Amino acid sequence: SQQGEEDPQALSIQEGENATMNCSYKTSINNLQWYRQNSGRGLVHLILIRSNEREKHSGRLRVTLDTSKKSSSLLITASRAADTASYFCATRALGGSEKLVFGKGTKLTVNP
Amino acid sequence: NAGVMQNPRHLVRRRGQEARLRCSPMKGHSHVYWYRQLPEEGLKFMVYLQKENIIDESGMPKERFSAEFPKEGPSILRIQQVVRGDSAAYFCASSPVTGSNQPQHFGDGTRLSIL
């Protein structure tokens, strides 16, 4: 199974602190994507990193990818209360269909 | 510039009834994906469609579930003879025509409750 796993399952921090979430997966991938989901809403795409990339930045987000360890991390710097949400990594298998395989997510709470 | 539109947002059905979930992809997107999410879980892939074609249905249960994406109109996920275990949030996503490194854009989902 390609099913990924995020850790930690839940993370609670204070506003202004950094939040780091990790994701592991099992098979060779074409790309890895991070999504955010607010309660009761759909998923919002945050960042896509290709298998030949090692690091990518977007605003306060920094994503790393280590294909040798089959792992990725998402760092949110200077967190805000509005960052409170669940964060999911999703992988697209190499040579497979366009489907995404999601982990179970990390529930982030940023306390004001 | 509307995003992916799903309706209804909430759907209540009794056991044995049929549920029809609709998804209109973003303008210019011809790839549609359906996912199911149980409480406190990640999304599980169900089916991937292009206009009038099912490309990958490896995540679809073998019975009672079907999906279509006609030439005109929205994509439909149909669940016949619903059971309690079908209660979940169903999400639709879409992506543009080409390129495997395109993100999928998600709708806000349909929350299906089975009484």
mmCIF file of N, CA, C and O in Angstrom, chain A residues 26-99:
data_model
loop_
_atom_site.group_PDB
_atom_site.id
_atom_site.type_symbol
_atom_site.label_atom_id
_atom_site.label_comp_id
_atom_site.label_asym_id
_atom_site.label_seq_id
_atom_site.Cartn_x
_atom_site.Cartn_y
_atom_site.Cartn_z
ATOM 1 N N LYS A 26 5.339 5.002 1.074
ATOM 2 C CA LYS A 26 5.928 3.675 0.905
ATOM 3 C C LYS A 26 6.455 3.361 -0.492
ATOM 4 O O LYS A 26 7.326 2.509 -0.642
ATOM 5 N N THR A 27 5.927 4.012 -1.511
ATOM 6 C CA THR A 27 6.329 3.624 -2.868
ATOM 7 C C THR A 27 7.013 4.779 -3.588
ATOM 8 O O THR A 27 7.067 5.897 -3.078
ATOM 9 N N SER A 28 7.530 4.520 -4.781
ATOM 10 C CA SER A 28 8.143 5.580 -5.588
ATOM 11 C C SER A 28 7.066 6.551 -6.051
ATOM 12 O O SER A 28 5.970 6.141 -6.427
ATOM 13 N N ILE A 29 7.409 7.827 -6.019
ATOM 14 C CA ILE A 29 6.405 8.837 -6.311
ATOM 15 C C ILE A 29 6.814 9.738 -7.467
ATOM 16 O O ILE A 29 7.998 9.883 -7.787
ATOM 17 N N ASN A 30 5.810 10.346 -8.063
ATOM 18 C CA ASN A 30 6.012 11.380 -9.070
ATOM 19 C C ASN A 30 6.099 12.746 -8.391
ATOM 20 O O ASN A 30 6.956 13.566 -8.734
ATOM 21 N N ASN A 31 5.201 12.968 -7.448
ATOM 22 C CA ASN A 31 5.243 14.194 -6.660
ATOM 23 C C ASN A 31 4.552 13.982 -5.329
ATOM 24 O O ASN A 31 3.867 12.971 -5.118
ATOM 25 N N LEU A 32 4.756 14.920 -4.429
ATOM 26 C CA LEU A 32 4.109 14.904 -3.122
ATOM 27 C C LEU A 32 3.487 16.273 -2.908
ATOM 28 O O LEU A 32 4.090 17.303 -3.238
ATOM 29 N N GLN A 33 2.280 16.275 -2.391
ATOM 30 C CA GLN A 33 1.542 17.528 -2.220
ATOM 31 C C GLN A 33 1.078 17.658 -0.776
ATOM 32 O O GLN A 33 0.787 16.661 -0.120
ATOM 33 N N TRP A 34 1.004 18.882 -0.295
ATOM 34 C CA TRP A 34 0.454 19.167 1.026
ATOM 35 C C TRP A 34 -0.836 19.960 0.849
ATOM 36 O O TRP A 34 -0.911 20.898 0.030
ATOM 37 N N TYR A 35 -1.835 19.559 1.647
ATOM 38 C CA TYR A 35 -3.134 20.214 1.627
ATOM 39 C C TYR A 35 -3.520 20.602 3.040
ATOM 40 O O TYR A 35 -3.108 19.976 4.020
ATOM 41 N N ARG A 36 -4.351 21.629 3.154
ATOM 42 C CA ARG A 36 -4.927 22.041 4.426
ATOM 43 C C ARG A 36 -6.438 21.856 4.369
ATOM 44 O O ARG A 36 -7.060 22.101 3.321
ATOM 45 N N GLN A 37 -7.018 21.439 5.477
ATOM 46 C CA GLN A 37 -8.463 21.288 5.557
ATOM 47 C C GLN A 37 -8.972 21.943 6.828
ATOM 48 O O GLN A 37 -8.609 21.513 7.929
ATOM 49 N N ASN A 38 -9.764 22.970 6.672
ATOM 50 C CA ASN A 38 -10.443 23.561 7.809
ATOM 51 C C ASN A 38 -11.684 22.725 8.116
ATOM 52 O O ASN A 38 -12.247 22.080 7.238
ATOM 53 N N SER A 39 -12.122 22.769 9.362
ATOM 54 C CA SER A 39 -13.232 21.940 9.804
ATOM 55 C C SER A 39 -14.464 22.137 8.933
ATOM 56 O O SER A 39 -14.900 23.272 8.709
ATOM 57 N N GLY A 40 -14.991 21.039 8.406
ATOM 58 C CA GLY A 40 -16.215 21.102 7.611
ATOM 59 C C GLY A 40 -16.036 21.606 6.194
ATOM 60 O O GLY A 40 -17.030 21.835 5.492
ATOM 61 N N ARG A 41 -14.813 21.771 5.780
ATOM 62 C CA ARG A 41 -14.554 22.307 4.441
ATOM 63 C C ARG A 41 -13.769 21.322 3.593
ATOM 64 O O ARG A 41 -13.359 20.247 4.053
ATOM 65 N N GLY A 42 -13.565 21.688 2.325
ATOM 66 C CA GLY A 42 -12.749 20.866 1.443
ATOM 67 C C GLY A 42 -11.274 21.131 1.653
ATOM 68 O O GLY A 42 -10.881 21.900 2.527
ATOM 69 N N LEU A 43 -10.462 20.478 0.844
ATOM 70 C CA LEU A 43 -9.009 20.617 0.969
ATOM 71 C C LEU A 43 -8.507 21.771 0.110
ATOM 72 O O LEU A 43 -8.956 21.953 -1.018
ATOM 73 N N VAL A 44 -7.578 22.501 0.660
ATOM 74 C CA VAL A 44 -6.953 23.607 -0.059
ATOM 75 C C VAL A 44 -5.512 23.218 -0.362
ATOM 76 O O VAL A 44 -4.760 22.829 0.541
ATOM 77 N N HIS A 45 -5.128 23.295 -1.630
ATOM 78 C CA HIS A 45 -3.775 22.925 -2.026
ATOM 79 C C HIS A 45 -2.786 23.973 -1.521
ATOM 80 O O HIS A 45 -2.990 25.177 -1.699
ATOM 81 N N LEU A 46 -1.707 23.501 -0.885
ATOM 82 C CA LEU A 46 -0.690 24.407 -0.350
ATOM 83 C C LEU A 46 0.551 24.435 -1.232
ATOM 84 O O LEU A 46 1.024 25.512 -1.623
ATOM 85 N N ILE A 47 1.095 23.264 -1.509
ATOM 86 C CA ILE A 47 2.374 23.230 -2.206
ATOM 87 C C ILE A 47 2.582 21.842 -2.805
ATOM 88 O O ILE A 47 2.154 20.839 -2.236
ATOM 89 N N LEU A 48 3.205 21.791 -3.970
ATOM 90 C CA LEU A 48 3.545 20.541 -4.647
ATOM 91 C C LEU A 48 5.051 20.493 -4.824
ATOM 92 O O LEU A 48 5.652 21.481 -5.271
ATOM 93 N N ILE A 49 5.650 19.365 -4.470
ATOM 94 C CA ILE A 49 7.079 19.200 -4.658
ATOM 95 C C ILE A 49 7.296 17.961 -5.513
ATOM 96 O O ILE A 49 6.720 16.905 -5.270
ATOM 97 N N ARG A 50 8.082 18.097 -6.565
ATOM 98 C CA ARG A 50 8.321 17.000 -7.480
ATOM 99 C C ARG A 50 9.389 16.068 -6.914
ATOM 100 O O ARG A 50 10.186 16.464 -6.065
ATOM 101 N N SER A 51 9.442 14.858 -7.424
ATOM 102 C CA SER A 51 10.366 13.866 -6.880
ATOM 103 C C SER A 51 11.832 14.249 -7.069
ATOM 104 O O SER A 51 12.697 13.766 -6.337
ATOM 105 N N ASN A 52 12.126 15.127 -8.033
ATOM 106 C CA ASN A 52 13.522 15.526 -8.255
ATOM 107 C C ASN A 52 13.867 16.840 -7.530
ATOM 108 O O ASN A 52 14.944 17.393 -7.728
ATOM 109 N N GLU A 53 12.955 17.322 -6.700
ATOM 110 C CA GLU A 53 13.200 18.520 -5.912
ATOM 111 C C GLU A 53 13.437 18.121 -4.462
ATOM 112 O O GLU A 53 12.891 17.123 -3.971
ATOM 113 N N ARG A 54 14.216 18.933 -3.761
ATOM 114 C CA ARG A 54 14.531 18.603 -2.370
ATOM 115 C C ARG A 54 13.879 19.571 -1.391
ATOM 116 O O ARG A 54 13.624 19.227 -0.236
ATOM 117 N N GLU A 55 13.647 20.795 -1.851
ATOM 118 C CA GLU A 55 13.075 21.796 -0.950
ATOM 119 C C GLU A 55 12.296 22.810 -1.779
ATOM 120 O O GLU A 55 12.651 23.116 -2.921
ATOM 121 N N LYS A 56 11.211 23.301 -1.165
ATOM 122 C CA LYS A 56 10.409 24.306 -1.849
ATOM 123 C C LYS A 56 9.818 25.268 -0.820
ATOM 124 O O LYS A 56 9.483 24.851 0.299
ATOM 125 N N HIS A 57 9.706 26.533 -1.199
ATOM 126 C CA HIS A 57 9.176 27.539 -0.281
ATOM 127 C C HIS A 57 7.961 28.204 -0.914
ATOM 128 O O HIS A 57 7.884 28.391 -2.117
ATOM 129 N N SER A 58 7.029 28.577 -0.056
ATOM 130 C CA SER A 58 5.898 29.390 -0.497
ATOM 131 C C SER A 58 5.437 30.214 0.692
ATOM 132 O O SER A 58 4.801 29.692 1.607
ATOM 133 N N GLY A 59 5.777 31.493 0.699
ATOM 134 C CA GLY A 59 5.410 32.352 1.826
ATOM 135 C C GLY A 59 6.005 31.833 3.120
ATOM 136 O O GLY A 59 7.217 31.631 3.237
ATOM 137 N N ARG A 60 5.146 31.539 4.100
ATOM 138 C CA ARG A 60 5.623 31.024 5.399
ATOM 139 C C ARG A 60 5.762 29.497 5.404
ATOM 140 O O ARG A 60 6.028 28.911 6.446
ATOM 141 N N LEU A 61 5.570 28.874 4.264
ATOM 142 C CA LEU A 61 5.658 27.421 4.176
ATOM 143 C C LEU A 61 6.997 26.989 3.589
ATOM 144 O O LEU A 61 7.494 27.581 2.635
ATOM 145 N N ARG A 62 7.552 25.915 4.187
ATOM 146 C CA ARG A 62 8.760 25.316 3.628
ATOM 147 C C ARG A 62 8.550 23.807 3.633
ATOM 148 O O ARG A 62 8.217 23.217 4.661
ATOM 149 N N VAL A 63 8.730 23.206 2.470
ATOM 150 C CA VAL A 63 8.558 21.760 2.330
ATOM 151 C C VAL A 63 9.879 21.138 1.912
ATOM 152 O O VAL A 63 10.578 21.684 1.055
ATOM 153 N N THR A 64 10.208 20.031 2.547
ATOM 154 C CA THR A 64 11.375 19.263 2.129
ATOM 155 C C THR A 64 10.934 17.873 1.699
ATOM 156 O O THR A 64 9.885 17.373 2.129
ATOM 157 N N LEU A 65 11.728 17.262 0.848
ATOM 158 C CA LEU A 65 11.443 15.912 0.365
ATOM 159 C C LEU A 65 12.736 15.115 0.347
ATOM 160 O O LEU A 65 13.740 15.571 -0.221
ATOM 161 N N ASP A 66 12.716 13.955 0.969
ATOM 162 C CA ASP A 66 13.851 13.037 0.967
ATOM 163 C C ASP A 66 13.367 11.709 0.387
ATOM 164 O O ASP A 66 12.762 10.906 1.093
ATOM 165 N N THR A 67 13.623 11.506 -0.895
ATOM 166 C CA THR A 67 13.101 10.300 -1.552
ATOM 167 C C THR A 67 13.832 9.045 -1.095
ATOM 168 O O THR A 67 13.286 7.952 -1.169
ATOM 169 N N SER A 68 15.068 9.202 -0.597
ATOM 170 C CA SER A 68 15.790 8.017 -0.117
ATOM 171 C C SER A 68 15.160 7.487 1.167
ATOM 172 O O SER A 68 15.163 6.286 1.428
ATOM 173 N N LYS A 69 14.593 8.386 1.956
ATOM 174 C CA LYS A 69 13.922 7.986 3.197
ATOM 175 C C LYS A 69 12.409 7.919 3.015
ATOM 176 O O LYS A 69 11.683 7.597 3.953
ATOM 177 N N LYS A 70 11.948 8.280 1.820
ATOM 178 C CA LYS A 70 10.505 8.307 1.560
ATOM 179 C C LYS A 70 9.796 9.139 2.627
ATOM 180 O O LYS A 70 8.860 8.672 3.296
ATOM 181 N N SER A 71 10.254 10.363 2.785
ATOM 182 C CA SER A 71 9.648 11.225 3.793
ATOM 183 C C SER A 71 9.667 12.671 3.337
ATOM 184 O O SER A 71 10.474 13.082 2.488
ATOM 185 N N SER A 72 8.758 13.446 3.915
ATOM 186 C CA SER A 72 8.638 14.874 3.623
ATOM 187 C C SER A 72 8.292 15.591 4.912
ATOM 188 O O SER A 72 7.730 15.000 5.842
ATOM 189 N N SER A 73 8.629 16.867 4.978
ATOM 190 C CA SER A 73 8.217 17.669 6.122
ATOM 191 C C SER A 73 7.635 18.985 5.639
ATOM 192 O O SER A 73 8.031 19.511 4.593
ATOM 193 N N LEU A 74 6.681 19.475 6.408
ATOM 194 C CA LEU A 74 6.072 20.787 6.159
ATOM 195 C C LEU A 74 6.342 21.655 7.375
ATOM 196 O O LEU A 74 5.996 21.282 8.499
ATOM 197 N N LEU A 75 6.980 22.789 7.148
ATOM 198 C CA LEU A 75 7.263 23.742 8.214
ATOM 199 C C LEU A 75 6.434 24.998 7.975
ATOM 200 O O LEU A 75 6.474 25.565 6.882
ATOM 201 N N ILE A 76 5.684 25.391 8.977
ATOM 202 C CA ILE A 76 4.953 26.663 8.936
ATOM 203 C C ILE A 76 5.641 27.588 9.927
ATOM 204 O O ILE A 76 5.689 27.302 11.134
ATOM 205 N N THR A 77 6.185 28.684 9.452
ATOM 206 C CA THR A 77 6.888 29.600 10.343
ATOM 207 C C THR A 77 5.940 30.699 10.840
ATOM 208 O O THR A 77 4.929 31.015 10.198
ATOM 209 N N ALA A 78 6.278 31.232 12.001
ATOM 210 C CA ALA A 78 5.514 32.344 12.583
ATOM 211 C C ALA A 78 4.018 32.073 12.513
ATOM 212 O O ALA A 78 3.252 32.841 11.911
ATOM 213 N N SER A 79 3.588 30.986 13.140
ATOM 214 C CA SER A 79 2.206 30.533 12.988
ATOM 215 C C SER A 79 1.204 31.566 13.512
ATOM 216 O O SER A 79 1.510 32.392 14.381
ATOM 217 N N ARG A 80 0.001 31.477 12.953
ATOM 218 C CA ARG A 80 -1.102 32.354 13.330
ATOM 219 C C ARG A 80 -2.294 31.496 13.729
ATOM 220 O O ARG A 80 -2.399 30.341 13.301
ATOM 221 N N ALA A 81 -3.221 32.074 14.478
ATOM 222 C CA ALA A 81 -4.424 31.329 14.866
ATOM 223 C C ALA A 81 -5.166 30.811 13.632
ATOM 224 O O ALA A 81 -5.756 29.729 13.651
ATOM 225 N N ALA A 82 -5.108 31.568 12.536
ATOM 226 C CA ALA A 82 -5.799 31.164 11.304
ATOM 227 C C ALA A 82 -5.177 29.936 10.647
ATOM 228 O O ALA A 82 -5.779 29.349 9.734
ATOM 229 N N ASP A 83 -3.995 29.530 11.104
ATOM 230 C CA ASP A 83 -3.368 28.313 10.561
ATOM 231 C C ASP A 83 -3.968 27.054 11.177
ATOM 232 O O ASP A 83 -3.644 25.937 10.753
ATOM 233 N N THR A 84 -4.809 27.222 12.198
ATOM 234 C CA THR A 84 -5.453 26.069 12.824
ATOM 235 C C THR A 84 -6.268 25.299 11.789
ATOM 236 O O THR A 84 -7.170 25.850 11.161
ATOM 237 N N ALA A 85 -5.917 24.023 11.600
ATOM 238 C CA ALA A 85 -6.545 23.203 10.561
ATOM 239 C C ALA A 85 -5.916 21.819 10.617
ATOM 240 O O ALA A 85 -4.989 21.577 11.394
ATOM 241 N N SER A 86 -6.408 20.907 9.786
ATOM 242 C CA SER A 86 -5.740 19.623 9.585
ATOM 243 C C SER A 86 -4.901 19.710 8.320
ATOM 244 O O SER A 86 -5.328 20.315 7.325
ATOM 245 N N TYR A 87 -3.725 19.107 8.375
ATOM 246 C CA TYR A 87 -2.794 19.157 7.247
ATOM 247 C C TYR A 87 -2.531 17.734 6.769
ATOM 248 O O TYR A 87 -2.231 16.844 7.570
ATOM 249 N N PHE A 88 -2.654 17.544 5.452
ATOM 250 C CA PHE A 88 -2.505 16.224 4.857
ATOM 251 C C PHE A 88 -1.410 16.246 3.799
ATOM 252 O O PHE A 88 -1.317 17.190 3.019
ATOM 253 N N CYS A 89 -0.616 15.187 3.778
ATOM 254 C CA CYS A 89 0.255 14.996 2.633
ATOM 255 C C CYS A 89 -0.422 13.990 1.706
ATOM 256 O O CYS A 89 -1.181 13.126 2.139
ATOM 257 N N ALA A 90 -0.139 14.120 0.422
ATOM 258 C CA ALA A 90 -0.714 13.222 -0.586
ATOM 259 C C ALA A 90 0.347 12.942 -1.634
ATOM 260 O O ALA A 90 1.075 13.849 -2.042
ATOM 261 N N THR A 91 0.421 11.695 -2.041
ATOM 262 C CA THR A 91 1.419 11.325 -3.034
ATOM 263 C C THR A 91 0.763 10.851 -4.309
ATOM 264 O O THR A 91 -0.312 10.243 -4.310
ATOM 265 N N ARG A 92 1.438 11.135 -5.422
ATOM 266 C CA ARG A 92 1.044 10.611 -6.719
ATOM 267 C C ARG A 92 2.115 9.614 -7.123
ATOM 268 O O ARG A 92 3.287 9.962 -7.240
ATOM 269 N N ALA A 93 1.687 8.384 -7.323
ATOM 270 C CA ALA A 93 2.637 7.310 -7.608
ATOM 271 C C ALA A 93 3.313 7.505 -8.950
ATOM 272 O O ALA A 93 2.728 8.029 -9.902
ATOM 273 N N LEU A 94 4.564 7.051 -9.029
ATOM 274 C CA LEU A 94 5.306 7.091 -10.283
ATOM 275 C C LEU A 94 4.728 6.070 -11.247
ATOM 276 O O LEU A 94 4.576 4.900 -10.902
ATOM 277 N N GLY A 95 4.355 6.538 -12.441
ATOM 278 C CA GLY A 95 3.832 5.622 -13.448
ATOM 279 C C GLY A 95 2.413 5.175 -13.227
ATOM 280 O O GLY A 95 1.863 4.420 -14.016
ATOM 281 N N GLY A 96 1.814 5.622 -12.159
ATOM 282 C CA GLY A 96 0.450 5.201 -11.872
ATOM 283 C C GLY A 96 -0.563 6.172 -12.440
ATOM 284 O O GLY A 96 -0.230 7.048 -13.232
ATOM 285 N N SER A 97 -1.807 6.030 -12.031
ATOM 286 C CA SER A 97 -2.831 6.952 -12.501
ATOM 287 C C SER A 97 -2.674 8.284 -11.769
ATOM 288 O O SER A 97 -1.779 8.463 -10.943
ATOM 289 N N GLU A 98 -3.558 9.194 -12.058
ATOM 290 C CA GLU A 98 -3.459 10.528 -11.471
ATOM 291 C C GLU A 98 -3.950 10.573 -10.020
ATOM 292 O O GLU A 98 -3.907 11.613 -9.394
ATOM 293 N N LYS A 99 -4.408 9.450 -9.475
ATOM 294 C CA LYS A 99 -5.006 9.501 -8.140
ATOM 295 C C LYS A 99 -3.973 9.883 -7.090
ATOM 296 O O LYS A 99 -2.779 9.626 -7.230
#
